[in-house]
Structure formats: structure tokens, C-alpha cells
Coordinates of C-alpha atoms in Angstrom, one line a residue:
M1 CA -47.8 -20.9 -6.4
L2 CA -49.2 -18.3 -3.3
A3 CA -50.4 -21.9 -2.5
T4 CA -48.1 -23.6 -2.3
F5 CA -46.1 -20.5 -0.3
Q6 CA -48.7 -20.3 1.9
K7 CA -48.7 -23.7 3.2
E8 CA -44.9 -23.2 4.7
L9 CA -45.2 -19.8 5.2
L10 CA -43.0 -19.2 7.5
L11 CA -39.5 -21.5 5.0
S12 CA -41.2 -19.8 1.8
S13 CA -40.4 -16.7 3.8
L14 CA -36.9 -17.2 4.5
M15 CA -36.5 -18.6 1.0
F16 CA -37.2 -14.5 0.3
V17 CA -35.2 -12.9 2.2
F18 CA -32.4 -14.7 2.0
L19 CA -32.6 -13.9 -1.7
V20 CA -33.0 -11.2 -2.1
C21 CA -30.1 -10.0 0.3
S22 CA -27.7 -12.5 -1.8
I23 CA -28.5 -10.9 -4.1
L24 CA -29.0 -6.6 -2.4
G25 CA -25.3 -7.4 -0.7
K26 CA -23.1 -8.0 -4.2
I27 CA -25.1 -4.6 -5.7
M28 CA -24.0 -2.7 -2.3
L29 CA -20.3 -4.2 -2.7
G30 CA -20.3 -2.8 -6.7
V31 CA -21.3 0.1 -6.0
L32 CA -19.1 1.3 -2.8
Y33 CA -16.0 -0.6 -5.0
Q34 CA -17.0 1.6 -7.7
N35 CA -18.0 5.3 -6.4
M36 CA -14.0 4.7 -4.8
I37 CA -13.0 3.7 -8.2
K38 CA -13.7 6.8 -9.5
E39 CA -13.2 8.9 -6.3
T40 CA -10.0 8.0 -6.5
E41 CA -9.0 10.3 -10.3
N42 CA -9.0 13.0 -8.1
M43 CA -7.7 12.1 -4.9
R44 CA -6.5 15.4 -4.0
A45 CA -10.0 17.0 -3.0
T46 CA -11.5 13.8 -2.8
K47 CA -14.6 13.6 -0.2
N48 CA -14.3 10.4 -0.2
K49 CA -14.1 9.4 3.8
R50 CA -12.8 6.0 3.2
L51 CA -10.3 7.6 1.1
K52 CA -9.9 10.5 3.1
Q53 CA -8.6 7.9 6.2
C54 CA -6.3 5.8 4.3
K55 CA -4.7 9.0 3.3
L56 CA -4.3 9.5 6.6
K57 CA -3.3 6.6 7.8
F58 CA -0.3 7.1 5.6
V59 CA 1.2 9.8 6.3
N60 CA 1.3 8.7 9.4
C61 CA 2.6 5.6 8.6
Y62 CA 5.2 6.8 6.6
R63 CA 6.0 10.0 9.2
L64 CA 6.6 6.9 11.8
N65 CA 8.3 5.0 10.2
H66 CA 10.4 7.3 7.9
G67 CA 8.5 5.6 4.7
V68 CA 6.7 3.2 3.4
A69 CA 8.6 0.2 2.2
N70 CA 5.7 -1.3 0.7
V71 CA 2.6 0.1 -0.4
P72 CA 0.9 -2.6 -2.5
V73 CA 0.5 -4.6 0.8
F74 CA -0.6 -0.9 2.6
V75 CA -3.1 -0.7 0.6
D76 CA -4.1 -4.5 0.4
K77 CA -4.0 -4.2 4.5
Y78 CA -6.7 -1.1 4.0
L79 CA -8.8 -2.1 2.2
N80 CA -9.0 -5.5 4.1
Q81 CA -9.8 -3.6 6.7
M82 CA -12.5 -1.8 5.7
K83 CA -15.7 -2.3 6.9
I84 CA -20.0 -2.2 6.0
G85 CA -21.1 -1.0 9.8
P86 CA -19.6 -3.9 12.2
V87 CA -18.9 -6.1 10.0
S88 CA -16.2 -6.1 7.7
V89 CA -15.6 -5.7 3.7
N90 CA -14.7 -9.3 2.7
T91 CA -16.8 -11.0 5.5
F92 CA -19.8 -8.8 3.5
Y93 CA -18.8 -10.6 0.7
H94 CA -18.6 -14.7 2.1
L95 CA -22.1 -13.0 3.9
C96 CA -23.8 -12.2 0.6
G97 CA -22.7 -15.6 -0.6
Q98 CA -23.8 -18.1 2.4
T99 CA -27.8 -16.0 2.0
M100 CA -27.8 -17.9 -1.0
L101 CA -27.2 -21.6 0.1
L102 CA -29.9 -20.2 3.0
S103 CA -32.6 -19.6 0.1
V104 CA -31.9 -22.6 -1.4
L105 CA -31.5 -24.8 2.1
C106 CA -35.3 -22.8 3.2
A107 CA -36.8 -24.5 0.1
G108 CA -35.3 -27.9 -0.1
I109 CA -36.2 -27.6 3.2
A110 CA -40.5 -27.0 2.2
V111 CA -39.4 -29.2 -0.4
C112 CA -39.1 -32.0 1.7
R113 CA -41.6 -31.0 4.0
S114 CA -44.5 -31.0 1.4
I115 CA -43.8 -33.9 0.7
T116 CA -43.8 -35.9 3.6
K117 CA -47.7 -34.3 3.2
S118 CA -48.1 -36.5 -0.2
A119 CA -47.9 -33.1 -2.4
G120 CA -47.6 -34.0 -5.5
L121 CA -44.9 -32.9 -8.6
F122 CA -46.4 -29.2 -9.4
A123 CA -47.2 -28.4 -6.0
V124 CA -43.1 -28.4 -5.0
L125 CA -42.4 -27.0 -8.4
P126 CA -42.4 -23.7 -7.4
Y127 CA -39.9 -23.9 -4.9
Y128 CA -36.9 -25.3 -7.0
I129 CA -38.2 -22.6 -10.2
V130 CA -38.0 -20.3 -7.9
S131 CA -34.5 -21.8 -6.3
F132 CA -33.1 -22.4 -10.0
L133 CA -33.5 -18.3 -10.7
G134 CA -31.9 -17.4 -7.3
L135 CA -29.0 -18.6 -8.4
Y136 CA -29.1 -17.4 -11.9
L137 CA -29.6 -14.0 -11.1
H138 CA -27.2 -14.6 -7.3
F139 CA -24.5 -15.3 -10.7
A140 CA -25.3 -12.7 -13.3
V141 CA -25.4 -10.0 -10.4
S142 CA -22.0 -11.0 -8.5
A143 CA -20.4 -11.3 -13.1
V144 CA -21.9 -7.6 -13.5
M145 CA -20.8 -6.1 -10.7
D146 CA -17.5 -7.8 -11.1
I147 CA -16.6 -7.5 -7.4
R148 CA -13.0 -8.8 -6.9
G149 CA -12.4 -7.0 -10.1
R150 CA -13.8 -3.4 -9.0
R151 CA -11.4 -4.1 -6.0
R152 CA -8.4 -4.7 -8.4
V153 CA -8.9 -1.6 -10.3
L154 CA -9.0 -0.3 -7.1
K155 CA -6.3 -1.7 -5.5
I156 CA -4.1 0.0 -8.4
N157 CA -5.7 3.2 -8.4
L158 CA -4.2 3.9 -4.0
V159 CA -1.5 2.3 -5.4
D160 CA -0.2 4.3 -7.7
F161 CA -1.8 7.5 -6.2
L162 CA 0.4 6.5 -2.4
E163 CA 3.6 5.7 -4.4
N164 CA 3.6 8.2 -7.6
H165 CA 2.5 11.3 -5.3
M166 CA 1.4 11.4 -1.8
S167 CA 4.4 9.5 -0.8
M168 CA 6.9 12.3 -3.3
Q169 CA 4.3 15.2 -1.6
L170 CA 5.7 13.8 1.7
A171 CA 9.7 13.3 0.8
E172 CA 9.4 16.9 0.0
A173 CA 7.3 19.0 3.1
E174 CA 10.0 15.9 5.1
L175 CA 13.3 18.5 2.9
T176 CA 11.8 21.6 3.1
E177 CA 11.2 20.7 7.5
E178 CA 15.1 19.8 7.1
A179 CA 15.7 22.8 6.0
E180 CA 14.1 25.2 7.6
E181 CA 15.2 23.7 10.9
A182 CA 18.7 24.2 9.6
Q183 CA 18.1 27.4 9.0
D184 CA 16.8 28.8 12.0
I185 CA 19.7 27.0 13.2
R186 CA 21.8 28.7 11.9
T187 CA 20.3 32.4 13.0
T188 CA 20.4 30.7 16.8
Q189 CA 24.7 30.5 16.3
K190 CA 25.0 33.3 14.2
A191 CA 22.8 34.9 17.1
E192 CA 24.8 33.7 19.9
G193 CA 28.2 34.4 17.3
R194 CA 26.9 38.5 17.5
V195 CA 26.1 38.3 21.1
K196 CA 29.8 37.0 22.4
P197 CA 32.1 39.8 20.9
K198 CA 29.2 42.4 22.9
T199 CA 29.9 41.0 26.0
T200 CA 33.7 40.5 25.8
A201 CA 34.3 44.7 24.6
V202 CA 32.1 44.7 27.2
A203 CA 34.7 42.4 30.1
R204 CA 37.7 44.4 28.7
E205 CA 36.1 47.9 28.9
E206 CA 35.0 46.7 32.4
E207 CA 38.7 45.3 33.5
P208 CA 41.3 48.2 35.2
E209 CA 44.1 49.3 33.5
P210 CA 47.4 48.2 35.3
Q211 CA 48.9 51.5 37.2
E212 CA 52.4 51.7 36.5
A213 CA 55.1 50.1 37.9
F214 CA 56.7 53.4 40.0
S215 CA 56.0 56.7 40.3
S216 CA 58.7 59.2 38.5
M217 CA 59.9 59.7 42.4
N218 CA 60.2 55.8 42.7
E219 CA 62.4 56.1 39.3
K220 CA 64.5 59.1 40.9
E221 CA 65.0 57.3 43.7
L222 CA 66.0 54.6 41.6
E223 CA 68.5 55.7 39.6
E224 CA 69.7 57.3 42.9
L225 CA 70.2 54.2 44.6
L226 CA 72.5 53.0 41.5
K227 CA 74.5 56.5 41.7
E228 CA 75.4 55.6 44.5
F229 CA 75.8 52.2 44.3
L230 CA 78.7 52.4 41.5
T231 CA 80.8 55.4 42.8
L232 CA 81.0 52.5 45.7

């Protein structure tokens, strides 16, 4: 069998590399989702960077829009934007399937090249065996990891936390902030109301007292004039 693979060393190497990458990619995605599911059980104290980023985005979106109308859509968008390095998780998931197909393709090309070199059935049989075993392992790992199912569970947990816990906390925080602002406004108004009477009292004190219209001498003169006017 090894001698058969050595005859088409490049294609055989690519076949095994693509096969291993496909299986390891599925396992990696399954472990990623499983770890995130475990962390969602304690979202308030989670140390997972992706979940922390999700919480931060939700808080910013809530404060900018004064609420999040559709939390499931928000979670779907976030899960679709998740990345493994420069590649998104969805693209990585599809690449795992494509690498499996590339492994089968390399095996088929190696079989065709061996047949053109007048190789017998037993000479090309190892390629068929590896291809069938690779496909079986790929689908077996996919079933065990259940990536779509784990993604669904993760979405349910995130929606439950954000909708039933995080939203309520943010709403309560907004109410407390509004109450504090109203209290500050009241205190400032009271302070201004206390200052105004003082200023008016000071202004009244500073106002000059009206002088008497007539002095005592003027009153006597006025009485004499009236008496003279009446005696006339």
C-alpha cells in the first residue's frame, strides 16, 4: 500500500492533508461552540472574549437605539460575524466540506494516473479504501460534533440572556440615570430659588427710602396760604 502511495507521492500527500484538515476543522468548530455553550451558563462572569464582545455590542446597540427590537436577529448577525482568524465561522464550516471533496478529487486523479500507467486493480485499491474511510470519518465526526445543533443551542442561550436579563438590567440602569438627572435638576432649581429671594432682599435694602414730600416748615407755610385764601 505504501508503495502505491509513493508512486503518486504529491497527490497522495494532498489527499491525506485535505482529509486531516477536513476532520480537524469539524472538531475545532464543535469544540468552539461547546465551550461557548458552557460559558453562556454564567454570562455575567464569563471570560470568553467572543461572549464579552457580544455583550458589549448589545449594550452599545441598546443605548444608541434606546432598546433592541429583535434580539434573535441581533444574535444571528453576531454569530454570522464570528471569525476564526481572518475567516468567518460559516466560511470555515464550508471549507471543511470542500477540503473533504478535494481529498476525494486527489484520490481520483491518482487512480486515473495509475491506470494510465497500466496499474492493476489491486494497485489502485488503496486510494478507494482511503477515500471511503475518509468520507466515513468526515460524516461520523460531523454527526458527533453536531455543529448546527450546537449553534442553535448557543443562539437560544444568548437570546435568553440578552432578552430576559441584560435588557432588564439596562432598562433599570436607564431609569436610575433618569431619576438621578431629575433629582439634580430639582436640586439646582431649589438652589436658584434660594438665591433669588436673597438678591431681591438685598436690592430692597439698597433702594433709597422715599423722602418726605413736605417738611414741617412747608406744611406751616401751606396752612397760612390756605387761611389767607379762605379769608379773602
